[in-house]
XYZ file of C-alpha atoms in Angstrom:
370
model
C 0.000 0.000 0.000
C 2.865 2.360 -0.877
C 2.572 5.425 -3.338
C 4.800 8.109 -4.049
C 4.010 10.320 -1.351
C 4.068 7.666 1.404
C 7.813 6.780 -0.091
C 8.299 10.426 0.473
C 7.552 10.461 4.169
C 9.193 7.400 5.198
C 6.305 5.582 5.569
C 4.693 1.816 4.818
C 1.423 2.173 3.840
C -0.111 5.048 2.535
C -2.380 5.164 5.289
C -3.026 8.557 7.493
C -4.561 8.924 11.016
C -6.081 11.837 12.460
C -7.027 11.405 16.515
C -7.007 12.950 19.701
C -5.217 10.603 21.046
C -1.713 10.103 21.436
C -1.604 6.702 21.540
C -3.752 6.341 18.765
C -1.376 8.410 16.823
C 1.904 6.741 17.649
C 0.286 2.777 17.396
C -0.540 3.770 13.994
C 2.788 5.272 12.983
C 4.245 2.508 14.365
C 1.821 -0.407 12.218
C 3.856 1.640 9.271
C 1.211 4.738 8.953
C 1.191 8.522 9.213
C 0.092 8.803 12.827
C -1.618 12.493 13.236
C -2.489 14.395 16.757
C -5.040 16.413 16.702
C -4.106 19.612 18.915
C -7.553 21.355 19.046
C -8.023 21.222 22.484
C -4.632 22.082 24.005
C -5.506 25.586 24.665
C -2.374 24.941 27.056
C 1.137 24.925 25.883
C 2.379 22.385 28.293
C -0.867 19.892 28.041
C 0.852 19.410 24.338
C 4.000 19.833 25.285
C 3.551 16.455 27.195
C 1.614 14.609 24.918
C 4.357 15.451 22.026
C 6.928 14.582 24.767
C 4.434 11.053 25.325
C 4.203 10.566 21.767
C 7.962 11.435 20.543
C 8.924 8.553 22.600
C 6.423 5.586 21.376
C 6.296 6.546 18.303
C 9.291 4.294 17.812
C 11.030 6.827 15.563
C 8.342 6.451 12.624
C 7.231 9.788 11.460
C 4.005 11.614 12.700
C 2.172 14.922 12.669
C -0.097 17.438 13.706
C -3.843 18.561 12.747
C -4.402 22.156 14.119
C -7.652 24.697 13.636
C -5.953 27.803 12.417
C -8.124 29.964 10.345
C -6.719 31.958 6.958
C -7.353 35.333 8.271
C -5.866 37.100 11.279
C -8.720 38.843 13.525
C -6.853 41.761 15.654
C -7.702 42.115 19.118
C -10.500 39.555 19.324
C -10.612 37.750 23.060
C -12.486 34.840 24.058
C -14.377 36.911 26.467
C -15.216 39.484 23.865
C -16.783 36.448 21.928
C -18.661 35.086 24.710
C -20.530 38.605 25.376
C -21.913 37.891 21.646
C -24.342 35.239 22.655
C -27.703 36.062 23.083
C -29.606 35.488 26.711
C -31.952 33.339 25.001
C -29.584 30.532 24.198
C -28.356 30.041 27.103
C -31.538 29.574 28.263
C -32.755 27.159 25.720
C -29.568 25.206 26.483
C -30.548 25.193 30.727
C -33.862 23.986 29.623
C -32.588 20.764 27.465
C -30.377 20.035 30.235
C -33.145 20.189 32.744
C -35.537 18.253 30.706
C -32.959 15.329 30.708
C -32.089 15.586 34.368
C -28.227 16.279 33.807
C -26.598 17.601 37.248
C -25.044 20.832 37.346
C -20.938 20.526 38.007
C -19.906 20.451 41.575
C -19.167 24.291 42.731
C -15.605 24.891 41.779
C -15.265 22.748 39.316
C -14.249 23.718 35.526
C -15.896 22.212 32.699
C -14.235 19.965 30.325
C -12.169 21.498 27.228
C -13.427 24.169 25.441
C -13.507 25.009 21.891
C -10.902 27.692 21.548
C -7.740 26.367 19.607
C -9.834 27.727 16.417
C -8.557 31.319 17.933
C -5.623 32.294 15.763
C -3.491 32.831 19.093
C -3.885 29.689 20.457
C -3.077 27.732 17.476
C 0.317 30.033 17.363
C 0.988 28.594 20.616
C 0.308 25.206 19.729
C 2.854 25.880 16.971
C 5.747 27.888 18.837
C 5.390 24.062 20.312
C 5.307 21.641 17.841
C 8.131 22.835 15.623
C 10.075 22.104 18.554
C 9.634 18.191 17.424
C 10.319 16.326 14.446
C 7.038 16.620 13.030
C 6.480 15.576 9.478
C 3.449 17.172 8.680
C 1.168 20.231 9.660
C -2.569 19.866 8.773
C -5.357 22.576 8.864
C -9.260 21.529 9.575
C -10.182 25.400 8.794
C -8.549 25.569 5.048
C -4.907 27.074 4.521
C -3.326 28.395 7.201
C -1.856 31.888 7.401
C 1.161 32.365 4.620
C 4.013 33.020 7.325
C 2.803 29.745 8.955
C 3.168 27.744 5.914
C 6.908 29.317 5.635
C 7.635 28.591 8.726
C 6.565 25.024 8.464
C 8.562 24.888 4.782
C 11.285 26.244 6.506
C 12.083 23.369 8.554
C 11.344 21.200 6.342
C 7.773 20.060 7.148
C 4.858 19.824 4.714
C 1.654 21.170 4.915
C -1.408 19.974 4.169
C -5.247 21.657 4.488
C -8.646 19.664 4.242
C -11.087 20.735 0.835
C -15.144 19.988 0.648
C -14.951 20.730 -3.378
C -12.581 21.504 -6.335
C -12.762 25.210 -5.880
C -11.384 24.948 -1.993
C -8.672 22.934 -3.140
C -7.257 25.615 -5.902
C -6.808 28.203 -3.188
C -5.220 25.594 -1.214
C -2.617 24.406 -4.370
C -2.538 28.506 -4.642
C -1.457 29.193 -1.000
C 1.687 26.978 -1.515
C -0.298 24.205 0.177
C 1.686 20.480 -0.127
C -0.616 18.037 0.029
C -4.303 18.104 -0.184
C -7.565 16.424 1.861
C -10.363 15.754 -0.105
C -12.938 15.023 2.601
C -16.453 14.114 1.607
C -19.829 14.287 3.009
C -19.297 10.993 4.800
C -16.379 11.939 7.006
C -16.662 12.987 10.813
C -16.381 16.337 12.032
C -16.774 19.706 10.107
C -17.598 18.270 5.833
C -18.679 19.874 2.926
C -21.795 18.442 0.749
C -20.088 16.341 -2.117
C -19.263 12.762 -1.596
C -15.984 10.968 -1.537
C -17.197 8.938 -4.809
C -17.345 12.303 -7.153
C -15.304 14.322 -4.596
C -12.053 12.710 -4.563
C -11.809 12.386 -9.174
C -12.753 16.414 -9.059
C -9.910 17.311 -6.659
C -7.025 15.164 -7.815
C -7.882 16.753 -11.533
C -7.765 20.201 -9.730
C -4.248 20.439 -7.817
C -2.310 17.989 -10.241
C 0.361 17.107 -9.426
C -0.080 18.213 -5.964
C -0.779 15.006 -3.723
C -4.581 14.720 -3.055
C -5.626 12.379 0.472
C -8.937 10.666 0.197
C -11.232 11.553 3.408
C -14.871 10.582 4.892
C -16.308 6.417 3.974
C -13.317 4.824 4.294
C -12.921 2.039 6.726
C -11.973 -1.046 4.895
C -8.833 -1.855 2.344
C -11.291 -2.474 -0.738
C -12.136 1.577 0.088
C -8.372 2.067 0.529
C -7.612 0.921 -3.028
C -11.106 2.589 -4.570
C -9.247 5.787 -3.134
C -6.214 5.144 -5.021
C -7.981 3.778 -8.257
C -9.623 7.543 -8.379
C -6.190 9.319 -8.428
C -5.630 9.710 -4.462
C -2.118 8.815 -2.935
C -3.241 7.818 0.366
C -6.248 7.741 2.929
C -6.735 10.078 5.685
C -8.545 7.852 8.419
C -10.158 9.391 11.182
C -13.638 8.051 12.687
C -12.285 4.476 12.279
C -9.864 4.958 15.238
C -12.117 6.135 17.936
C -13.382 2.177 18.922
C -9.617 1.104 19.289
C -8.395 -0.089 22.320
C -5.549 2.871 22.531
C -8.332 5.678 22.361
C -9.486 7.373 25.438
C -12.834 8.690 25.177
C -13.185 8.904 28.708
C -16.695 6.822 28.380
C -17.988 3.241 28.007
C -21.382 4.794 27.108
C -19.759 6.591 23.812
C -18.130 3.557 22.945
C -20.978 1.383 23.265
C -23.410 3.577 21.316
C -20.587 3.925 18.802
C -20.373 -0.278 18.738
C -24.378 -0.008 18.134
C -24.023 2.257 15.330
C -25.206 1.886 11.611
C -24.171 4.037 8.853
C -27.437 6.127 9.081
C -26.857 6.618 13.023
C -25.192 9.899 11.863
C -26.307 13.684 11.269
C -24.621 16.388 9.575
C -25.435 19.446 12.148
C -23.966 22.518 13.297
C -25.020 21.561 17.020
C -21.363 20.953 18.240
C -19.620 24.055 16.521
C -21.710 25.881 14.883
C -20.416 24.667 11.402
C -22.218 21.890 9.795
C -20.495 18.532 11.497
C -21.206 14.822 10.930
C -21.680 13.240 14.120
C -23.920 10.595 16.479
C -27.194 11.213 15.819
C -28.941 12.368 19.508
C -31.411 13.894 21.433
C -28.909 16.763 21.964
C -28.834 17.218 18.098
C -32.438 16.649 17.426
C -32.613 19.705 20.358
C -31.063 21.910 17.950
C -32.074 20.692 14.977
C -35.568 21.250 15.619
C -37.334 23.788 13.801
C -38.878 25.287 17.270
C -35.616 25.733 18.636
C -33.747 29.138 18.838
C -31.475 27.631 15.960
C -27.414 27.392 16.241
C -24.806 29.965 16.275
C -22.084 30.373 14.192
C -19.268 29.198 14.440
C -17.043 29.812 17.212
C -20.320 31.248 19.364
C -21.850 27.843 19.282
C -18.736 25.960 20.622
C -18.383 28.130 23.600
C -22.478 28.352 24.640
C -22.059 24.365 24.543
C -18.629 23.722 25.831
C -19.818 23.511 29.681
C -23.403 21.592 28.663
C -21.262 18.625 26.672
C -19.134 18.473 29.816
C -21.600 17.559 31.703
C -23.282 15.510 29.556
C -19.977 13.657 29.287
C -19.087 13.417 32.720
C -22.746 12.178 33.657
C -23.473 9.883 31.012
C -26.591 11.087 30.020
C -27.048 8.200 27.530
C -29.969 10.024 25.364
C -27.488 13.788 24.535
C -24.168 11.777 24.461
C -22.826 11.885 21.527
C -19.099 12.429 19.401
C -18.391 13.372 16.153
C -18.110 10.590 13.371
C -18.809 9.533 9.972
C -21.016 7.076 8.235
C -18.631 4.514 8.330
C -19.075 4.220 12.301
C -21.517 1.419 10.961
C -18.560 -0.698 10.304
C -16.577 -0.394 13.955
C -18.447 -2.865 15.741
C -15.885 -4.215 17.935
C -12.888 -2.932 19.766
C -9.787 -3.733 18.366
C -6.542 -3.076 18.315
C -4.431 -0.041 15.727
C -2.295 -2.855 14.767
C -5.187 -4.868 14.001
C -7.102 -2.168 12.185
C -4.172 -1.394 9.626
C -3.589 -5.187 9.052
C -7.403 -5.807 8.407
C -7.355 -2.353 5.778
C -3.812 -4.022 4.145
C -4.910 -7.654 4.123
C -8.262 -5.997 2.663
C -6.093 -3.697 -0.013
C -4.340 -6.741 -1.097
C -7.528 -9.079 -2.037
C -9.097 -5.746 -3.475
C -5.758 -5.543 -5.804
C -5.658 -8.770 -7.058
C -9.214 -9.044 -7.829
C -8.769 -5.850 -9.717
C -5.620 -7.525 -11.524
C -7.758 -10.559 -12.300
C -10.662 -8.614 -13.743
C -8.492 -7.111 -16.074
C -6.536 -10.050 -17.176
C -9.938 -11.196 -17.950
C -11.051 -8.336 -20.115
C -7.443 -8.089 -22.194
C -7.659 -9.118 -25.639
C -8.579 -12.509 -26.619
């Protein structure tokens, strides 16, 4: 499962992680893939100082990267308390009242809520870079587009590439004109934040857009027969992201995510903008059907909606309050149905690549002259 831009980066199959977690990250860079952190919610320098420190030293010398939230444009002067004036009264109510209807306690007194959705702030990210290009990091990846110009020298300047996720064609020209070095081309499937055009007629449209810049396939892929259906449609690799969150190295902190993620079919998900504010393919819930609801006061955009739910999803979270608790994945959440191992993921998707190869090679033996 090798292409030309896995031979670039040192690595043995062409295969791309994104997670949270930094054991996720370094068990897949070490089952001969492109482990990934994602750094979104260190909004403290030394929380990923010591995870890069953790993952530095089991990553067994096989390269890995970074995913940060950095948006294009600088905003002067903006503070996160100057955002969090901007949301309206009645919001904030209509998220007490969902809580109360489900029964979920309030936090003990004194006690901070879980992570909150800041790293999108341009001086966050910074500081999540003045830290990272302390490491050997082989790539830098952007969720929010191309980052900033000075950020993508800095990055070439030490010899790291940069890549930036792209919903359609048109996204991924600014990216190829931004000096960007490799490409996502995540579809409608994937987890998290997605455009509206699927990986099927996404992935052709951006690979004839940015050639010969690299293109990553993103969003439906779980299995090695999707693997090499990436590659057949001009991709050099597969950026995997929802698959990972039902192995045994991630931490999400709850047996009820993971079973209702175990439970999950492919039409378990929604696309809402519940979580951030921008539209986001995740779990399917009460929480979302809350927002979603025509009755409702509607969502906020993006980053107001993050910070008016940051302290709510804690608490859903830390309770367990089955009917709001929910994460972000894609469709393909209907094929993790067991825990398993990162080592046992990649060998399924190679194994899986392999027969999907050589079926292709027999089909067209088949069809050659006669």
């Amino acid at each position: 499962m090798q292409t030309e831009l896995s031979n670039q980066l040192g690595v043995e199959h062409a295969l791309f992680g994104f997670t949270p977690f930094p054991a996720v990250a370094a068990a897949i860079s070490r089952a001969g893939g492109f482990g990934v952190l994602g750094a979104v919610r260190y909004t403290a320098p030394d929380d990923l100082k010591r995870d890069l420190d953790w993952l530095d030293a089991h990553a067994d010398g096989r390269p890995y990267g970074l995913d940060v939230v950095m948006p294009a444009k600088k905003v002067e002067g903006v503070t996160e308390a100057d955002v969090e004036a901007m949301i309206p009264e009645g919001h904030r109510q209509f998220v007490r009242d969902t809580l109360a209807k489900h029964g979920v306690p309030e936090l003990a007194e004194g006690e901070a809520s879980g992570w909150r959705i800041t790293g999108w702030m341009e001086q966050v990210a910074r500081t999540q870079l003045d830290v990272a290009f302390d490491y050997p990091i082989g790539l830098l990846a952007n969720a929010l587009g191309s980052p900033p110009a000075d950020v993508v020298d800095r990055a070439h300047g030490k010899g790291v590439k940069v890549a930036a996720l792209a919903g359609s064609a048109r996204h991924a020209r600014k990216h190829r004109d931004a000096g960007i070095d490799i490409v996502v081309a995540q579809g409608y499937e994937a987890g998290g934040h997605t455009g509206e055009i699927a990986s099927m007629v996404l992935t052709p449209e951006v690979v004839e857009a940015v050639d010969p810049l690299p293109v990553l396939a993103a969003g439906g892929i779980g299995s090695g027969a999707q693997v090499a259906a990436a590659l057949a449609l001009g991709a050099q690799g597969a950026w995997l992201g929802s698959l990972w969150l039902t192995t045994a190295e991630a931490d999400l902190h709850s047996a009820a995510v993971t079973r209702k993620l175990l439970a999950a079919g492919s039409g378990d998900t929604v696309r809402s903008r519940a979580l951030t504010g921008k539209p986001a393919r995740q779990l399917r819930t009460e929480w979302t059907d809350a927002w979603d609801d025509p009755a409702g006061p509607g969502t906020l955009p993006m980053p107001l909606q993050g910070l008016l739910v940051a302290e709510a999803l804690s608490r859903i979270q830390k309770y367990e309050v089955e009917p709001l608790l929910g994460t972000p994945v894609g469709q393909i959440v209907g094929r993790m149905n067991e825990v398993r191992s990162v080592q046992a993921v990649v060998d399924d998707l190679t194994r899986g690549f392999e027969r999907a190869v050589d079926r292709m090679n027999r089909i067209a033996g088949r069809s050659g002259p006669r």
